[in-house]
């Protein structure tokens, strides 16, 4: 078990409507929310970029200026913080995501490690949204890995299903990637891995023995036992308004800081201390 737990805050996500939820959009809002999370114990900020025009903050963007301004604002508010940049895209056009990593050189970035039918069914048995493929073929993964190597950025391999966890080992085996391995087990997507603590021992068997790992748990109050088990088994921890709006007792939060406070308590209940920014950098072997 790693004694120190690194906490990541997923600040805003990709499509959550700021008119409905308290998700940050502007660089100033991102910095304010990052500071609240940082003060509560988060040392890594996972960021998504939103369009900045009035009434457009629910839509994503790959504008390089937005990326630079968001990162700068967060770093000024949170000395020593680690930026983890999103790269998630659907479809054949992902030059913007590549450019954000290449040009801004974040310390870490998401590397979606495999494809998933992204589905959800409503209570009336209809689709919650039109069925879609979150497409991450090997060729796309390789392009992101190449750009991350060029930028000195460590990939965080996002694994939405058990088979994708196994694919990460193949990327190393075939020489697609040779650096430190960071797994992120994404659990709670309706068509992916369930948010079930009993699944964690299986995932730990399948990951590379020397790799760090964390859990992204998507859902409501039911996800917190999974976070607790993750802390007990030595994983690093992540939560934020991208993943949930709810505390263990079912109350709805208004800030990332509230979620990080709860996560830090779970870590300490498991006998873990919270890693400082310098300790997190050492644990992950960050290149810059």
Coordinates of C-alpha atoms in Angstrom, one line a residue:
X1 CA 0.0 0.0 0.0
X2 CA 1.1 3.6 -0.7
X3 CA 1.0 5.4 2.6
X4 CA 0.4 8.7 0.9
X5 CA -2.8 9.2 -1.0
X6 CA -2.8 11.6 -4.0
X7 CA -6.1 13.2 -4.4
X8 CA -7.3 14.4 -7.9
X9 CA -10.1 16.9 -8.3
X10 CA -12.2 16.6 -11.5
X11 CA -13.2 20.2 -11.6
X12 CA -15.9 20.4 -14.2
X13 CA -16.3 17.7 -16.8
X14 CA -17.3 18.0 -20.4
X15 CA -21.0 18.7 -20.8
X16 CA -22.5 19.5 -17.4
X17 CA -24.6 22.6 -17.8
X18 CA -23.4 25.4 -15.5
X19 CA -27.0 26.7 -15.5
X20 CA -28.1 23.6 -13.7
X21 CA -25.0 22.8 -11.6
X22 CA -22.2 24.7 -9.9
X23 CA -19.5 23.8 -12.4
X24 CA -16.8 26.3 -13.2
X25 CA -16.3 27.6 -16.7
X26 CA -14.1 30.7 -16.8
X27 CA -10.5 30.8 -15.8
X28 CA -11.4 32.7 -12.7
X29 CA -14.1 30.2 -11.7
X30 CA -11.7 27.3 -12.4
X31 CA -9.1 28.9 -10.2
X32 CA -11.6 29.5 -7.4
X33 CA -12.8 26.0 -7.4
X34 CA -9.3 24.6 -7.7
X35 CA -8.3 26.6 -4.7
X36 CA -11.1 25.2 -2.6
X37 CA -10.1 21.7 -3.7
X38 CA -6.4 22.4 -3.1
X39 CA -7.0 23.7 0.4
X40 CA -9.0 20.5 1.1
X41 CA -6.2 18.2 0.0
X42 CA -6.3 17.8 -3.8
X43 CA -2.9 18.2 -5.5
X44 CA -4.0 17.2 -9.0
X45 CA -6.6 19.2 -11.0
X46 CA -8.2 17.4 -13.9
X47 CA -9.5 20.1 -16.3
X48 CA -12.0 20.3 -19.2
X49 CA -12.2 23.3 -21.3
X50 CA -15.5 25.1 -22.0
X51 CA -16.5 27.7 -24.5
X52 CA -16.3 31.2 -22.9
X53 CA -19.0 33.1 -24.9
X54 CA -22.1 34.0 -22.9
X55 CA -24.6 31.1 -22.5
X56 CA -22.1 28.7 -24.2
X57 CA -20.3 27.4 -21.1
X58 CA -22.1 24.0 -21.4
X59 CA -20.1 23.3 -24.6
X60 CA -16.5 22.0 -24.9
X61 CA -13.7 23.7 -26.7
X62 CA -10.1 23.0 -27.6
X63 CA -9.1 26.7 -27.8
X64 CA -5.4 26.9 -26.9
X65 CA -5.9 30.3 -25.3
X66 CA -8.6 29.0 -23.0
X67 CA -6.3 26.1 -22.0
X68 CA -3.4 28.3 -21.3
X69 CA -5.5 30.8 -19.3
X70 CA -7.2 28.1 -17.3
X71 CA -3.9 26.4 -16.4
X72 CA -2.2 29.7 -15.5
X73 CA -5.1 30.8 -13.3
X74 CA -5.1 27.5 -11.4
X75 CA -1.3 27.5 -10.9
X76 CA -1.4 31.0 -9.6
X77 CA -4.1 30.1 -7.1
X78 CA -2.6 26.7 -6.1
X79 CA 1.2 26.8 -5.8
X80 CA 2.8 23.5 -6.8
X81 CA -0.5 22.1 -8.2
X82 CA -0.4 19.4 -10.9
X83 CA -2.5 19.9 -14.0
X84 CA -4.1 16.8 -15.6
X85 CA -5.5 17.8 -19.0
X86 CA -8.5 16.2 -20.7
X87 CA -8.0 14.7 -24.2
X88 CA -11.4 12.9 -24.6
X89 CA -12.9 13.3 -28.1
X90 CA -15.4 11.4 -30.2
X91 CA -14.9 11.0 -33.9
X92 CA -12.0 11.2 -36.3
X93 CA -11.1 14.9 -35.6
X94 CA -9.0 15.3 -32.5
X95 CA -6.3 17.7 -33.6
X96 CA -7.4 20.2 -31.0
X97 CA -6.8 17.8 -28.1
X98 CA -3.4 16.9 -29.5
X99 CA -2.5 20.6 -29.8
X100 CA -3.5 21.4 -26.2
X101 CA -1.0 18.8 -24.9
X102 CA 1.7 19.6 -27.4
X103 CA 1.6 23.4 -26.9
X104 CA 0.8 23.7 -23.2
X105 CA 2.7 20.7 -21.9
X106 CA 0.7 19.8 -18.8
X107 CA 2.3 17.5 -16.3
X108 CA -0.3 14.8 -16.8
X109 CA -3.1 14.2 -19.4
X110 CA -5.8 11.6 -19.8
X111 CA -5.1 8.9 -22.3
X112 CA -8.4 7.1 -23.0
X113 CA -7.1 3.6 -23.5
X114 CA -9.9 1.9 -25.4
X115 CA -13.3 2.2 -27.0
X116 CA -16.7 1.9 -25.3
X117 CA -20.3 1.9 -26.4
X118 CA -21.4 4.8 -24.3
X119 CA -25.0 4.0 -23.3
X120 CA -27.6 4.7 -20.7
X121 CA -31.3 3.7 -20.4
X122 CA -33.9 5.7 -18.7
X123 CA -36.6 4.4 -16.4
X124 CA -39.1 4.4 -19.3
X125 CA -36.7 2.0 -21.1
X126 CA -35.7 4.6 -23.7
X127 CA -32.1 5.7 -24.4
X128 CA -31.0 8.6 -22.2
X129 CA -29.1 9.9 -25.3
X130 CA -28.6 8.5 -28.8
X131 CA -26.3 5.5 -28.5
X132 CA -22.7 6.6 -29.2
X133 CA -19.3 5.1 -29.5
X134 CA -16.5 6.6 -27.5
X135 CA -13.9 5.6 -30.0
X136 CA -10.3 5.2 -29.0
X137 CA -8.7 2.8 -31.5
X138 CA -5.0 1.8 -31.1
X139 CA -3.9 4.3 -33.8
X140 CA -5.5 7.2 -31.9
X141 CA -4.0 6.1 -28.6
X142 CA -0.6 6.0 -30.2
X143 CA -0.9 9.5 -31.5
X144 CA -1.7 10.8 -28.0
X145 CA 1.1 8.8 -26.5
X146 CA 3.6 10.2 -29.0
X147 CA 2.5 13.8 -28.3
X148 CA 2.6 13.3 -24.6
X149 CA 6.2 11.9 -24.9
X150 CA 7.1 15.0 -26.9
X151 CA 5.6 17.3 -24.3
X152 CA 7.1 15.5 -21.3
X153 CA 3.5 14.7 -20.1
X154 CA 2.7 11.5 -18.3
X155 CA -0.4 9.7 -19.5
X156 CA -3.1 8.6 -17.2
X157 CA -4.7 5.6 -18.8
X158 CA -8.5 5.8 -18.6
X159 CA -9.9 2.3 -18.4
X160 CA -13.7 2.1 -18.8
X161 CA -13.9 -1.7 -18.9
X162 CA -11.9 -4.8 -17.8
X163 CA -10.6 -5.5 -21.2
X164 CA -9.2 -2.0 -21.5
X165 CA -7.2 -2.5 -18.4
X166 CA -5.6 -5.5 -20.1
X167 CA -4.9 -3.4 -23.2
X168 CA -2.7 -1.0 -21.2
X169 CA -0.2 -3.8 -20.5
X170 CA -0.1 -4.6 -24.3
X171 CA 0.8 -1.0 -25.0
X172 CA 3.9 -1.4 -22.9
X173 CA 4.6 -4.9 -24.2
X174 CA 4.6 -3.8 -27.8
X175 CA 6.7 -0.7 -27.2
X176 CA 3.9 1.8 -27.8
X177 CA 4.7 3.3 -24.4
X178 CA 7.6 2.8 -22.0
X179 CA 7.2 5.3 -19.2
X180 CA 5.5 5.2 -15.7
X181 CA 2.1 3.6 -15.8
X182 CA -0.9 5.3 -14.2
X183 CA -4.2 3.5 -14.4
X184 CA -7.6 5.3 -13.8
X185 CA -10.4 2.7 -13.3
X186 CA -13.5 4.5 -14.5
X187 CA -16.4 2.9 -12.7
X188 CA -20.1 3.7 -12.8
X189 CA -20.7 4.4 -16.5
X190 CA -23.9 2.4 -17.2
X191 CA -22.3 0.5 -20.1
X192 CA -18.8 0.1 -18.5
X193 CA -17.5 -1.2 -15.2
X194 CA -20.0 -0.9 -12.3
X195 CA -19.2 1.1 -9.3
X196 CA -18.7 -2.1 -7.3
X197 CA -16.0 -2.4 -4.6
X198 CA -15.8 -6.1 -5.2
X199 CA -14.5 -5.5 -8.7
X200 CA -11.3 -3.8 -7.4
X201 CA -9.3 -6.9 -6.5
X202 CA -9.8 -8.3 -10.0
X203 CA -8.6 -5.0 -11.6
X204 CA -5.6 -5.0 -9.4
X205 CA -4.7 -8.5 -10.6
X206 CA -4.9 -7.3 -14.2
X207 CA -2.9 -4.0 -14.0
X208 CA 0.9 -4.0 -14.3
X209 CA 2.4 -4.8 -10.8
X210 CA 4.5 -1.6 -10.7
X211 CA 1.7 0.8 -11.8
X212 CA -0.1 3.4 -9.7
X213 CA -3.8 3.4 -9.9
X214 CA -6.9 5.4 -8.9
X215 CA -10.7 5.1 -9.2
X216 CA -13.1 7.5 -10.9
X217 CA -16.5 6.7 -9.5
X218 CA -19.5 8.1 -11.3
X219 CA -22.8 8.2 -9.6
X220 CA -24.5 9.5 -6.5
X221 CA -24.2 8.5 -2.8
X222 CA -23.6 4.9 -3.7
X223 CA -20.1 5.6 -5.0
X224 CA -18.6 6.4 -1.7
X225 CA -18.1 2.8 -0.4
X226 CA -16.0 2.3 -3.6
X227 CA -13.9 5.3 -2.8
X228 CA -13.4 3.9 0.8
X229 CA -12.3 0.5 -0.6
X230 CA -9.9 2.2 -3.0
X231 CA -8.3 4.0 -0.1
X232 CA -8.0 0.8 1.9
X233 CA -6.4 -1.0 -1.0
X234 CA -3.8 1.7 -1.5
X235 CA -5.2 3.4 -4.6
X236 CA -5.0 7.1 -5.2
X237 CA -8.3 9.0 -5.0
X238 CA -10.4 11.2 -7.3
X239 CA -13.7 13.0 -7.1
X240 CA -15.2 16.3 -8.2
X241 CA -18.1 17.8 -9.9
X242 CA -17.4 15.9 -13.1
X243 CA -18.0 12.7 -11.3
X244 CA -20.7 13.4 -8.7
X245 CA -22.7 16.1 -7.0
X246 CA -23.6 14.1 -3.9
X247 CA -22.1 13.4 -0.5
X248 CA -22.4 10.0 1.2
X249 CA -25.6 11.1 3.0
X250 CA -27.2 12.1 -0.3
X251 CA -26.9 15.9 0.1
X252 CA -26.0 17.8 -3.0
X253 CA -22.8 19.9 -2.9
X254 CA -22.2 23.3 -4.4
X255 CA -18.4 23.1 -4.6
X256 CA -15.5 20.8 -5.4
X257 CA -14.0 21.6 -2.1
X258 CA -16.8 19.9 -0.2
X259 CA -16.2 16.6 -2.1
X260 CA -12.5 16.8 -1.6
X261 CA -13.0 17.3 2.2
X262 CA -15.0 14.1 2.3
X263 CA -12.4 12.2 0.2
X264 CA -9.6 13.3 2.5
X265 CA -11.6 12.0 5.5
X266 CA -12.0 8.6 3.8
X267 CA -8.3 8.4 3.2
X268 CA -7.5 9.2 6.8
X269 CA -10.0 6.6 8.0
X270 CA -8.1 4.1 6.0
X271 CA -4.9 5.1 7.7
X272 CA -3.5 7.1 4.8
X273 CA -2.1 10.6 4.9
X274 CA -2.7 13.1 2.0
X275 CA 0.2 13.7 -0.3
X276 CA 1.5 17.2 -0.7
X277 CA 2.2 18.6 -4.2
X278 CA 5.9 17.8 -3.9
X279 CA 5.1 14.3 -2.6
X280 CA 2.6 13.7 -5.5
X281 CA 5.3 14.8 -8.0
X282 CA 7.7 12.3 -6.5
X283 CA 5.2 9.5 -6.4
X284 CA 4.2 9.9 -10.1
X285 CA 7.7 10.6 -11.3
X286 CA 6.6 13.8 -13.1
X287 CA 9.0 15.0 -15.7
X288 CA 8.5 18.8 -15.2

